[in-house]
Structures are given as C-alpha cells and as structure tokens.
Amino acid sequence: MKTLIIFLFFFTFALKPLSSQANEWMQQWFKKENLANLLDTSNLPSDAVIEVKLDDKDIRLDNKECPAPLFTKQTNQKVWGKTLLKIHCLGADQSPFYVYAYFNVWAPVLVAKEPLQNAQTITPNQLEYRTINLIDLKQGWINQFNQLNDKKTRQPISPGTALYPGLFIDKPLLDHGDSVKVIIKGDGFHVVSMATALEEGSQGDIVKIKTSKGEILHGVAVSELTVEVSL
C-alpha cells in the first residue's frame, strides 16, 4: 500500500482561538479530501508526518463571526509549505475570505555523517538518518540507500548535509586503464576485440581507446567495460 500519512493539527491564533466546531470542520475537510488531491505523494517517504498549522490574526475567525468555517482550496492546487486557503463561514452573514495554512512534512532522510570527497562511492556507514522538514529541502531528498546504487559524488559534501539527487552522478562504465571489449561495426562486418580505455566514460559517452596494435580509436560506452566503434 502507498504511504501512510499521519496528520497533526495545530491551531494558533494571537487574538482568539478557533471554536471546537471550526476544529471539527478543518479535520473533516482533510478526511474528505483524497490525499493525492492535496499534495504530491509520489516521492513522499512512507513514514512522513504532515503537520498543519493555521496562524492568522484575522478576527473574522472568532467563533461569533464564523462559527462553522469550511476550508477549501483551488481545484488544482497542491498544499506545500505556506498555502492560501479559502474559508466559507457557514451559518453566518460573512463573505468568504482567505487565510494562510502552513503544511510541514517531516520525514527521515539520509544525511552525510562524515566528509565525503568528490567522485567518491558511498557506503551506508558514512550516512545517517535525520528527521527534517521536507519543505526546507528545495532540491529534493534521498531517503533510501538503494537510490545511490551505481552513483558517485559530484562534489565534496560536508557532514550534516541532507543528500539530494543533484549531488550525485552515475558511476562510469569504464575507467582509464581498464581492459575493455570493443565491438567494431562497419558496412557488412562485425568484429569483437579487446583494447585499453584511455579515459573514463559513462553510458553514451564517446571515449578514447587503444587497441593491442597501438591504434587509437574513438567509440561509445554502451555497457560496463564495453565500447562500440562504428567505421
């Protein structure tokens, strides 16, 4: 099953608190709404906790003015961080108005436990989990170690840094000095031989190789330790 989400409701107003009736309306709105209509759940960790805070000093939220507020959002709007909601005051002569709600999403994500160097392959003992507000992670996050399979660091990473995809690149399929299989293709022929890689290369990269006869060729890295040369 997809993500289990827990909602925590906090209502904070400097002037007067929302009535218990309003509390119930807010919770009913969340229960009625499909979670996928509220926010993008595709990349949420399974143990994410959503915290909803209303923090508005508008006196129209006083229970005498708005005894039963009905909270709504725009049809295609996704709630994330600071989000504007529309309030209809049922049972009162009050025009609809808008208030801000703050949607925080807390979840454990992977963080560097020690300094990581450029072009380094990561091991699990170099990382740790910390619960962080995903709203603050503008470039995304990584919450499972298998997301780092076949990856290496793009740059040095300081301890305490929350990891995100942009910090990593794919590991090269071959490196300088590797012995590689070379598939040479031409018009009507197909030859397989061995050569030495003269530079590293990832999937689709054009790389320089040296054949056993000392000939320098350029080919495409197509798989691990395999280069294809078209003549």
Coordinates of N, CA and C in Angstrom, one line a residue:
M1 N 0.8 -1.2 0.0 CA 0.0 0.0 0.0 C 0.9 1.2 0.0
K2 N 0.3 2.3 -0.5 CA 1.1 3.5 -0.6 C 1.1 4.2 0.8
T3 N 1.8 5.3 0.8 CA 2.2 6.0 2.0 C 1.1 6.1 3.1
L4 N 1.6 5.8 4.3 CA 0.7 6.0 5.5 C 1.1 7.4 6.0
I5 N 0.2 8.3 6.0 CA 0.4 9.7 6.5 C -0.4 9.9 7.7
I6 N 0.3 10.6 8.7 CA -0.3 11.0 9.9 C -0.5 12.5 9.9
F7 N -1.7 13.0 10.2 CA -1.9 14.4 10.3 C -1.9 14.9 11.7
L8 N -1.2 15.9 12.0 CA -1.2 16.6 13.3 C -1.8 18.0 13.1
F9 N -2.7 18.3 13.9 CA -3.4 19.6 13.7 C -3.1 20.6 14.8
F10 N -2.6 21.8 14.5 CA -2.2 22.8 15.5 C -3.0 24.1 15.0
F11 N -3.7 24.7 15.9 CA -4.4 25.9 15.6 C -3.9 27.0 16.6
T12 N -3.2 28.0 16.0 CA -2.6 29.1 16.8 C -3.1 30.4 16.4
F13 N -3.8 31.1 17.3 CA -4.3 32.5 16.9 C -3.9 33.4 18.1
A14 N -3.4 34.6 17.8 CA -3.0 35.5 18.8 C -4.2 36.2 19.5
L15 N -5.3 36.4 18.8 CA -6.4 37.1 19.4 C -7.3 36.1 20.1
K16 N -8.0 35.3 19.4 CA -9.0 34.3 20.0 C -8.8 33.0 19.2
P17 N -8.9 31.9 19.9 CA -8.8 30.6 19.3 C -10.0 30.2 18.5
L18 N -9.8 29.3 17.5 CA -10.9 28.8 16.7 C -11.8 28.0 17.7
S19 N -13.1 28.0 17.4 CA -14.0 27.2 18.2 C -13.8 25.7 18.0
S20 N -14.3 24.9 18.9 CA -14.2 23.5 18.6 C -14.9 23.0 17.4
Q21 N -16.0 23.8 17.1 CA -16.7 23.5 15.8 C -15.8 23.7 14.6
A22 N -15.0 24.8 14.6 CA -14.1 25.0 13.5 C -13.0 23.9 13.4
N23 N -12.6 23.5 14.6 CA -11.6 22.4 14.6 C -12.2 21.2 13.9
E24 N -13.4 20.8 14.2 CA -14.0 19.7 13.5 C -14.1 19.9 12.0
W25 N -14.5 21.1 11.6 CA -14.6 21.3 10.2 C -13.3 21.1 9.4
M26 N -12.2 21.6 10.0 CA -10.9 21.5 9.4 C -10.5 20.1 9.2
Q27 N -10.7 19.3 10.3 CA -10.4 17.9 10.2 C -11.3 17.1 9.2
Q28 N -12.5 17.5 9.2 CA -13.4 16.8 8.2 C -13.0 17.1 6.8
W29 N -12.5 18.3 6.5 CA -12.1 18.7 5.2 C -10.9 17.7 4.8
F30 N -9.9 17.5 5.7 CA -8.8 16.6 5.3 C -9.3 15.2 5.1
K31 N -10.2 14.8 5.9 CA -10.7 13.4 5.8 C -11.5 13.1 4.5
K32 N -12.2 14.2 4.1 CA -13.0 14.0 2.8 C -12.1 14.1 1.6
E33 N -11.0 14.9 1.7 CA -10.2 15.1 0.5 C -9.3 13.8 0.3
N34 N -9.1 13.5 -1.0 CA -8.1 12.5 -1.4 C -6.8 13.1 -1.2
L35 N -5.9 12.3 -0.4 CA -4.6 12.9 -0.1 C -3.8 13.3 -1.4
A36 N -4.0 12.5 -2.5 CA -3.3 12.8 -3.8 C -3.8 14.2 -4.3
N37 N -5.0 14.6 -3.9 CA -5.5 15.9 -4.4 C -5.0 17.0 -3.6
L38 N -4.5 16.7 -2.4 CA -3.9 17.7 -1.5 C -2.5 18.0 -1.8
L39 N -1.7 17.0 -2.0 CA -0.2 17.2 -2.2 C 0.3 16.1 -3.1
D40 N 1.5 16.3 -3.6 CA 2.2 15.3 -4.4 C 2.7 14.2 -3.5
T41 N 2.1 13.0 -3.6 CA 2.6 11.9 -2.7 C 3.6 11.0 -3.4
S42 N 3.9 11.2 -4.6 CA 4.7 10.3 -5.4 C 6.1 10.0 -4.8
N43 N 6.7 11.0 -4.2 CA 8.0 10.9 -3.6 C 8.1 11.0 -2.1
L44 N 6.9 10.9 -1.5 CA 6.9 11.1 0.0 C 7.4 9.8 0.7
P45 N 8.3 9.9 1.6 CA 8.7 8.7 2.4 C 7.4 8.1 3.1
S46 N 7.5 6.8 3.3 CA 6.3 6.1 3.9 C 6.0 6.5 5.3
D47 N 7.0 7.0 6.0 CA 6.8 7.4 7.4 C 6.7 8.9 7.6
A48 N 6.3 9.6 6.5 CA 6.2 11.1 6.6 C 5.0 11.5 7.5
V49 N 5.2 12.6 8.2 CA 4.2 13.1 9.1 C 3.9 14.5 8.6
I50 N 2.6 14.8 8.4 CA 2.2 16.1 7.9 C 1.7 16.9 9.1
E51 N 2.2 18.1 9.3 CA 1.8 19.0 10.3 C 1.2 20.2 9.7
V52 N -0.1 20.5 10.1 CA -0.8 21.6 9.6 C -1.0 22.7 10.6
K53 N -0.5 23.9 10.3 CA -0.6 25.0 11.3 C -1.4 26.1 10.6
L54 N -2.4 26.6 11.3 CA -3.1 27.8 10.9 C -2.6 28.9 11.9
D55 N -2.1 30.0 11.3 CA -1.5 31.1 12.1 C -2.0 32.4 11.5
D56 N -3.1 32.9 12.0 CA -3.7 34.1 11.4 C -4.4 34.9 12.5
K57 N -4.2 36.2 12.5 CA -4.8 37.0 13.5 C -6.1 37.7 13.1
D58 N -6.7 37.2 12.0 CA -7.9 37.8 11.4 C -9.1 37.5 12.4
I59 N -9.7 38.6 12.9 CA -10.8 38.4 13.9 C -12.0 37.8 13.3
R60 N -12.1 37.7 12.0 CA -13.2 37.0 11.4 C -13.3 35.5 11.7
L61 N -12.1 35.0 12.2 CA -12.1 33.6 12.6 C -12.7 33.4 14.1
D62 N -13.0 34.5 14.7 CA -13.7 34.4 16.0 C -14.9 33.6 15.9
N63 N -15.3 32.8 16.9 CA -16.4 31.9 16.7 C -17.8 32.6 16.6
K64 N -17.8 33.9 17.0 CA -19.0 34.7 16.9 C -19.2 35.1 15.4
E65 N -18.2 35.4 14.7 CA -18.2 35.8 13.4 C -18.3 34.7 12.4
C66 N -17.6 33.6 12.7 CA -17.5 32.5 11.8 C -17.6 31.2 12.6
P67 N -18.8 30.8 13.0 CA -19.0 29.7 13.9 C -18.7 28.3 13.3
A68 N -18.8 28.2 11.9 CA -18.5 26.9 11.3 C -17.8 27.2 10.0
P69 N -16.4 27.4 10.0 CA -15.7 27.7 8.8 C -15.5 26.4 8.0
L70 N -15.7 26.6 6.7 CA -15.4 25.5 5.7 C -14.2 25.8 4.9
F71 N -13.2 25.0 5.0 CA -11.9 25.3 4.4 C -11.9 24.6 3.0
T72 N -11.5 25.4 2.0 CA -11.4 24.9 0.6 C -10.1 25.4 0.0
K73 N -9.7 24.7 -1.1 CA -8.5 25.2 -1.9 C -8.9 25.2 -3.3
Q74 N -8.0 25.8 -4.2 CA -8.3 25.8 -5.6 C -8.2 24.4 -6.1
T75 N -8.9 24.2 -7.2 CA -9.1 22.8 -7.7 C -7.8 22.1 -8.0
N76 N -6.8 22.7 -8.6 CA -5.6 22.0 -9.0 C -4.4 22.4 -8.0
Q77 N -4.8 23.1 -7.0 CA -3.7 23.5 -6.0 C -3.2 22.3 -5.2
K78 N -1.9 22.3 -5.0 CA -1.3 21.3 -4.1 C -0.8 22.1 -2.9
V79 N -1.1 21.5 -1.7 CA -0.6 22.2 -0.5 C 0.8 21.8 -0.2
W80 N 1.6 22.8 0.1 CA 3.0 22.5 0.4 C 3.6 23.8 1.0
G81 N 4.1 23.7 2.2 CA 4.6 25.0 2.8 C 3.5 25.9 3.1
K82 N 3.7 27.2 2.8 CA 2.7 28.3 3.1 C 1.7 28.2 1.9
T83 N 0.4 27.9 2.3 CA -0.6 27.7 1.3 C -1.9 28.6 1.6
L84 N -2.4 29.3 0.7 CA -3.6 30.1 0.9 C -4.8 29.2 0.8
L85 N -5.7 29.3 1.8 CA -7.0 28.5 1.8 C -8.1 29.5 1.9
K86 N -9.2 29.1 1.3 CA -10.4 29.9 1.3 C -11.4 29.4 2.4
I87 N -11.9 30.4 3.1 CA -12.9 30.0 4.2 C -14.3 30.5 3.9
H88 N -15.2 29.6 3.9 CA -16.6 30.0 3.8 C -17.2 29.9 5.2
C89 N -17.8 30.9 5.7 CA -18.4 30.9 7.0 C -19.9 30.4 7.0
L90 N -20.1 29.2 7.3 CA -21.5 28.6 7.2 C -22.3 29.1 8.4
G91 N -23.5 29.5 8.2 CA -24.4 29.9 9.2 C -24.1 31.3 9.7
A92 N -23.4 32.1 8.9 CA -23.2 33.5 9.3 C -23.2 34.4 8.1
D93 N -23.5 35.6 8.3 CA -23.6 36.6 7.2 C -22.1 37.2 7.0
Q94 N -21.3 36.3 6.4 CA -19.9 36.7 6.3 C -19.4 36.2 4.9
S95 N -18.8 37.1 4.2 CA -18.3 36.8 2.8 C -17.1 35.9 3.0
P96 N -16.9 35.0 2.0 CA -15.7 34.1 2.0 C -14.4 35.0 2.1
F97 N -13.4 34.5 2.8 CA -12.1 35.2 2.9 C -11.0 34.1 2.9
Y98 N -9.8 34.6 2.9 CA -8.6 33.7 2.7 C -7.7 33.8 4.0
V99 N -7.2 32.7 4.3 CA -6.2 32.6 5.4 C -5.0 31.7 4.9
Y100 N -3.9 31.9 5.5 CA -2.8 31.0 5.2 C -2.7 29.8 6.1
A101 N -2.4 28.7 5.5 CA -2.1 27.5 6.3 C -0.7 27.1 6.0
Y102 N -0.1 26.5 7.0 CA 1.3 26.1 6.8 C 1.4 24.6 6.9
F103 N 1.8 23.9 5.8 CA 1.8 22.5 5.7 C 3.3 22.0 5.7
N104 N 3.7 21.5 6.8 CA 5.1 21.0 7.0 C 5.0 19.5 6.9
V105 N 6.0 18.9 6.3 CA 6.1 17.5 6.1 C 7.4 17.0 6.6
W106 N 7.4 16.2 7.7 CA 8.5 15.8 8.4 C 8.8 14.3 8.1
A107 N 10.1 14.0 7.8 CA 10.4 12.6 7.4 C 11.9 12.3 7.6
P108 N 12.3 11.1 7.9 CA 13.7 10.8 8.0 C 14.3 10.7 6.6
V109 N 15.4 11.5 6.4 CA 16.2 11.5 5.1 C 17.6 11.2 5.4
L110 N 18.4 10.8 4.4 CA 19.8 10.5 4.5 C 20.6 11.7 4.6
V111 N 21.5 11.7 5.6 CA 22.4 12.9 5.8 C 23.9 12.4 5.9
A112 N 24.8 13.1 5.3 CA 26.2 12.8 5.4 C 26.7 12.8 6.9
K113 N 27.3 11.7 7.3 CA 27.7 11.6 8.7 C 29.2 12.1 8.8
E114 N 29.9 12.1 7.7 CA 31.3 12.4 7.7 C 31.6 13.2 6.4
P115 N 32.7 13.8 6.2 CA 33.1 14.5 5.0 C 33.1 13.5 3.8
L116 N 32.5 13.8 2.7 CA 32.5 13.0 1.5 C 33.3 13.7 0.4
Q117 N 34.2 13.0 -0.3 CA 35.0 13.6 -1.3 C 34.4 13.6 -2.7
N118 N 34.9 14.4 -3.5 CA 34.4 14.4 -4.9 C 34.7 13.0 -5.6
A119 N 33.8 12.5 -6.4 CA 33.9 11.3 -7.1 C 34.0 10.1 -6.2
Q120 N 33.4 10.1 -5.0 CA 33.5 9.1 -4.1 C 32.3 8.2 -4.2
T121 N 32.5 6.9 -4.0 CA 31.4 5.9 -3.9 C 31.0 5.8 -2.4
I122 N 29.7 5.9 -2.1 CA 29.3 6.0 -0.7 C 28.9 4.6 -0.2
T123 N 29.2 4.4 1.1 CA 28.9 3.2 1.8 C 27.9 3.6 2.9
P124 N 27.0 2.7 3.3 CA 25.9 3.0 4.3 C 26.5 3.6 5.6
N125 N 27.6 3.1 6.1 CA 28.1 3.6 7.4 C 28.6 5.1 7.3
Q126 N 28.6 5.7 6.2 CA 29.0 7.1 6.0 C 27.8 8.0 6.1
L127 N 26.6 7.4 6.3 CA 25.4 8.2 6.3 C 24.6 7.9 7.5
E128 N 23.6 8.7 7.8 CA 22.7 8.5 8.9 C 21.4 9.1 8.6
Y129 N 20.3 8.7 9.3 CA 19.0 9.3 9.1 C 18.8 10.4 10.1
R130 N 18.2 11.5 9.6 CA 17.7 12.6 10.4 C 16.3 13.0 10.0
T131 N 15.4 13.3 10.9 CA 14.1 13.8 10.6 C 14.1 15.3 10.3
I132 N 13.8 15.6 9.1 CA 13.9 17.0 8.6 C 12.6 17.4 7.9
N133 N 12.3 18.7 8.0 CA 11.1 19.2 7.3 C 11.4 19.2 5.8
L134 N 10.7 18.4 5.0 CA 10.9 18.3 3.6 C 10.7 19.7 2.9
I135 N 9.9 20.5 3.5 CA 9.6 21.8 2.9 C 10.9 22.6 2.7
D136 N 11.8 22.4 3.6 CA 13.1 23.1 3.5 C 14.1 22.5 2.5
L137 N 13.8 21.4 2.0 CA 14.7 20.7 1.1 C 14.3 21.0 -0.3
K138 N 14.7 22.2 -0.8 CA 14.2 22.7 -2.1 C 14.7 21.9 -3.3
Q139 N 15.8 21.2 -3.1 CA 16.4 20.4 -4.3 C 16.1 18.9 -4.2
G140 N 15.1 18.6 -3.3 CA 14.7 17.2 -3.1 C 15.5 16.5 -2.0
W141 N 15.3 15.2 -1.9 CA 15.9 14.4 -0.8 C 16.1 13.0 -1.2
I142 N 16.9 12.3 -0.5 CA 17.2 10.8 -0.7 C 16.8 10.2 0.7
N143 N 16.0 9.2 0.6 CA 15.6 8.5 1.9 C 15.8 7.0 1.9
Q144 N 16.4 6.5 0.8 CA 16.8 5.1 0.8 C 18.1 4.9 0.1
F145 N 19.0 4.1 0.7 CA 20.3 3.9 0.3 C 20.4 3.4 -1.2
N146 N 19.4 2.6 -1.5 CA 19.4 2.0 -2.9 C 19.3 3.1 -4.0
Q147 N 18.9 4.3 -3.6 CA 18.8 5.4 -4.6 C 20.2 5.8 -5.0
L148 N 21.2 5.3 -4.2 CA 22.6 5.7 -4.5 C 23.4 4.6 -5.2
N149 N 22.7 3.5 -5.5 CA 23.4 2.4 -6.3 C 23.9 2.9 -7.6
D150 N 25.1 2.5 -7.9 CA 25.8 2.9 -9.2 C 25.9 4.5 -9.3
K151 N 26.1 5.1 -8.2 CA 26.3 6.6 -8.1 C 27.6 6.9 -7.5
K152 N 28.1 8.1 -7.7 CA 29.3 8.6 -7.0 C 29.0 10.1 -6.8
T153 N 29.7 10.7 -5.9 CA 29.5 12.1 -5.6 C 30.0 13.0 -6.7
R154 N 29.2 14.1 -6.9 CA 29.5 15.0 -7.9 C 30.5 16.1 -7.4
Q155 N 30.5 16.2 -6.1 CA 31.3 17.3 -5.4 C 31.5 16.9 -4.0
P156 N 32.5 17.6 -3.3 CA 32.6 17.3 -1.8 C 31.3 17.6 -1.1
I157 N 31.0 16.8 -0.1 CA 29.8 17.0 0.7 C 30.2 17.1 2.2
S158 N 29.7 18.1 2.9 CA 30.1 18.4 4.3 C 29.2 17.5 5.2
P159 N 29.7 17.2 6.4 CA 28.9 16.4 7.3 C 27.6 17.2 7.7
G160 N 26.5 16.5 7.9 CA 25.3 17.2 8.2 C 24.4 17.6 7.0
T161 N 25.0 17.4 5.8 CA 24.3 17.8 4.6 C 23.2 16.8 4.2
A162 N 22.0 17.2 4.1 CA 20.9 16.3 3.6 C 21.2 16.0 2.1
L163 N 21.2 14.7 1.8 CA 21.5 14.3 0.4 C 20.3 14.5 -0.5
Y164 N 20.6 14.9 -1.8 CA 19.6 15.0 -2.8 C 20.2 14.6 -4.1
P165 N 19.4 14.2 -5.1 CA 19.9 13.6 -6.3 C 21.0 14.4 -7.0
G166 N 20.9 15.7 -7.0 CA 21.8 16.6 -7.7 C 23.2 16.5 -7.2
L167 N 23.5 15.9 -6.1 CA 24.8 15.8 -5.5 C 25.6 14.6 -6.1
F168 N 24.9 13.8 -6.9 CA 25.5 12.5 -7.4 C 25.4 12.4 -8.9
I169 N 26.3 11.6 -9.5 CA 26.3 11.3 -10.9 C 26.5 9.8 -11.0
D170 N 26.1 9.3 -12.2 CA 26.3 7.8 -12.4 C 27.8 7.4 -12.4
K171 N 28.0 6.3 -11.8 CA 29.4 5.8 -11.9 C 29.7 5.5 -13.4
P172 N 31.0 5.7 -13.8 CA 31.4 5.4 -15.1 C 31.4 3.9 -15.4
L173 N 31.1 3.6 -16.7 CA 31.1 2.2 -17.1 C 32.5 1.7 -17.3
L174 N 33.4 2.6 -17.5 CA 34.8 2.2 -17.6 C 35.7 3.3 -17.2
D175 N 36.9 3.0 -16.8 CA 37.8 4.0 -16.3 C 39.1 3.9 -17.1
H176 N 40.0 4.9 -16.9 CA 41.3 5.0 -17.6 C 42.1 3.8 -17.2
G177 N 42.6 3.0 -18.2 CA 43.4 1.9 -17.9 C 42.7 0.6 -17.9
D178 N 41.3 0.6 -17.9 CA 40.5 -0.6 -17.9 C 40.7 -1.4 -19.2
S179 N 40.7 -2.7 -19.1 CA 40.7 -3.5 -20.3 C 39.2 -3.6 -20.7
V180 N 38.9 -3.3 -22.0 CA 37.5 -3.2 -22.4 C 37.3 -4.1 -23.7
K181 N 36.1 -4.5 -23.8 CA 35.7 -5.3 -25.0 C 35.3 -4.2 -26.0
V182 N 35.8 -4.4 -27.2 CA 35.5 -3.4 -28.3 C 34.7 -4.1 -29.4
I183 N 33.5 -3.6 -29.7 CA 32.7 -4.1 -30.8 C 32.9 -3.1 -32.0
I184 N 33.5 -3.6 -33.0 CA 33.8 -2.7 -34.2 C 32.8 -3.1 -35.3
K185 N 32.0 -2.1 -35.7 CA 31.0 -2.4 -36.7 C 31.3 -1.5 -38.0
G186 N 31.0 -2.1 -39.1 CA 31.2 -1.4 -40.4 C 30.2 -2.0 -41.4
D187 N 30.3 -1.6 -42.6 CA 29.4 -2.0 -43.6 C 29.6 -3.5 -44.0
G188 N 28.8 -4.3 -43.4 CA 28.8 -5.7 -43.7 C 29.8 -6.5 -42.8
F189 N 30.3 -5.9 -41.8 CA 31.2 -6.7 -40.9 C 31.0 -6.3 -39.4
H190 N 31.4 -7.2 -38.6 CA 31.2 -7.0 -37.1 C 32.4 -7.8 -36.4
V191 N 33.3 -7.0 -35.7 CA 34.5 -7.6 -35.1 C 34.5 -7.3 -33.6
V192 N 34.8 -8.3 -32.8 CA 35.0 -8.1 -31.4 C 36.4 -8.3 -31.0
S193 N 37.0 -7.4 -30.3 CA 38.4 -7.5 -29.9 C 38.5 -6.8 -28.5
M194 N 39.7 -6.7 -28.0 CA 40.0 -6.1 -26.7 C 40.9 -4.9 -26.9
A195 N 40.7 -3.9 -26.0 CA 41.5 -2.7 -26.1 C 41.7 -2.1 -24.6
T196 N 42.4 -1.0 -24.5 CA 42.6 -0.4 -23.2 C 41.9 1.0 -23.3
A197 N 41.1 1.3 -22.3 CA 40.4 2.6 -22.2 C 41.5 3.6 -21.8
L198 N 41.4 4.8 -22.5 CA 42.4 5.9 -22.2 C 41.7 7.0 -21.4
E199 N 40.4 6.8 -21.1 CA 39.7 7.8 -20.3 C 38.4 7.1 -19.7
E200 N 37.9 7.7 -18.7 CA 36.6 7.1 -18.2 C 35.4 7.5 -19.0
G201 N 34.4 6.8 -18.9 CA 33.2 7.1 -19.6 C 31.9 6.5 -19.0
S202 N 30.8 7.2 -19.1 CA 29.5 6.7 -18.6 C 28.7 6.4 -19.8
Q203 N 27.5 5.9 -19.6 CA 26.6 5.4 -20.7 C 26.4 6.5 -21.7
G204 N 26.8 6.1 -23.0 CA 26.6 7.1 -24.1 C 27.8 8.0 -24.4
D205 N 28.8 8.0 -23.5 CA 29.9 8.9 -23.7 C 30.8 8.4 -24.8
I206 N 31.4 9.3 -25.5 CA 32.4 9.0 -26.5 C 33.8 8.9 -25.8
V207 N 34.4 7.8 -25.9 CA 35.7 7.6 -25.2 C 36.8 7.2 -26.2
K208 N 38.0 7.4 -25.7 CA 39.2 7.1 -26.5 C 39.8 5.8 -26.0
I209 N 40.1 4.9 -26.9 CA 40.7 3.6 -26.6 C 41.9 3.3 -27.4
K210 N 42.7 2.4 -26.9 CA 43.9 2.0 -27.6 C 43.9 0.5 -27.9
T211 N 44.0 0.1 -29.1 CA 43.9 -1.3 -29.5 C 45.3 -2.0 -29.1
S212 N 45.3 -3.3 -29.2 CA 46.5 -4.1 -29.0 C 47.6 -3.8 -30.0
K213 N 47.2 -3.3 -31.1 CA 48.2 -2.9 -32.2 C 48.6 -1.4 -32.0
G214 N 48.2 -0.8 -30.9 CA 48.6 0.6 -30.7 C 47.8 1.6 -31.4
E215 N 46.7 1.2 -32.1 CA 45.8 2.1 -32.8 C 44.9 2.8 -31.9
I216 N 44.7 4.2 -32.0 CA 43.8 5.0 -31.2 C 42.5 5.1 -31.9
L217 N 41.4 4.7 -31.2 CA 40.1 4.8 -31.8 C 39.2 5.5 -30.8
H218 N 38.1 6.0 -31.3 CA 37.0 6.6 -30.5 C 35.7 5.8 -30.7
G219 N 35.1 5.5 -29.5 CA 33.9 4.7 -29.6 C 32.9 5.2 -28.5
V220 N 31.8 4.5 -28.4 CA 30.7 4.9 -27.5 C 30.7 3.9 -26.4
A221 N 30.7 4.3 -25.1 CA 30.5 3.4 -24.0 C 29.1 2.9 -24.0
V222 N 28.8 1.6 -24.2 CA 27.5 1.1 -24.3 C 27.0 0.3 -23.1
S223 N 28.0 -0.3 -22.4 CA 27.7 -1.0 -21.2 C 29.0 -1.2 -20.4
E224 N 28.9 -1.9 -19.3 CA 30.1 -1.9 -18.4 C 31.3 -2.6 -19.2
L225 N 32.4 -1.9 -19.3 CA 33.6 -2.3 -19.9 C 33.4 -2.7 -21.4
T226 N 32.5 -2.1 -22.0 CA 32.2 -2.4 -23.5 C 32.1 -1.1 -24.2
V227 N 32.8 -1.0 -25.3 CA 32.8 0.2 -26.2 C 32.4 -0.3 -27.6
E228 N 31.6 0.5 -28.3 CA 31.2 0.2 -29.7 C 31.8 1.2 -30.6
V229 N 32.5 0.8 -31.6 CA 33.1 1.6 -32.6 C 32.5 1.4 -34.0
S230 N 32.1 2.5 -34.6 CA 31.5 2.5 -35.9 C 32.5 3.0 -36.9
L231 N 32.7 2.2 -38.0 CA 33.7 2.7 -39.0 C 32.9 3.0 -40.3

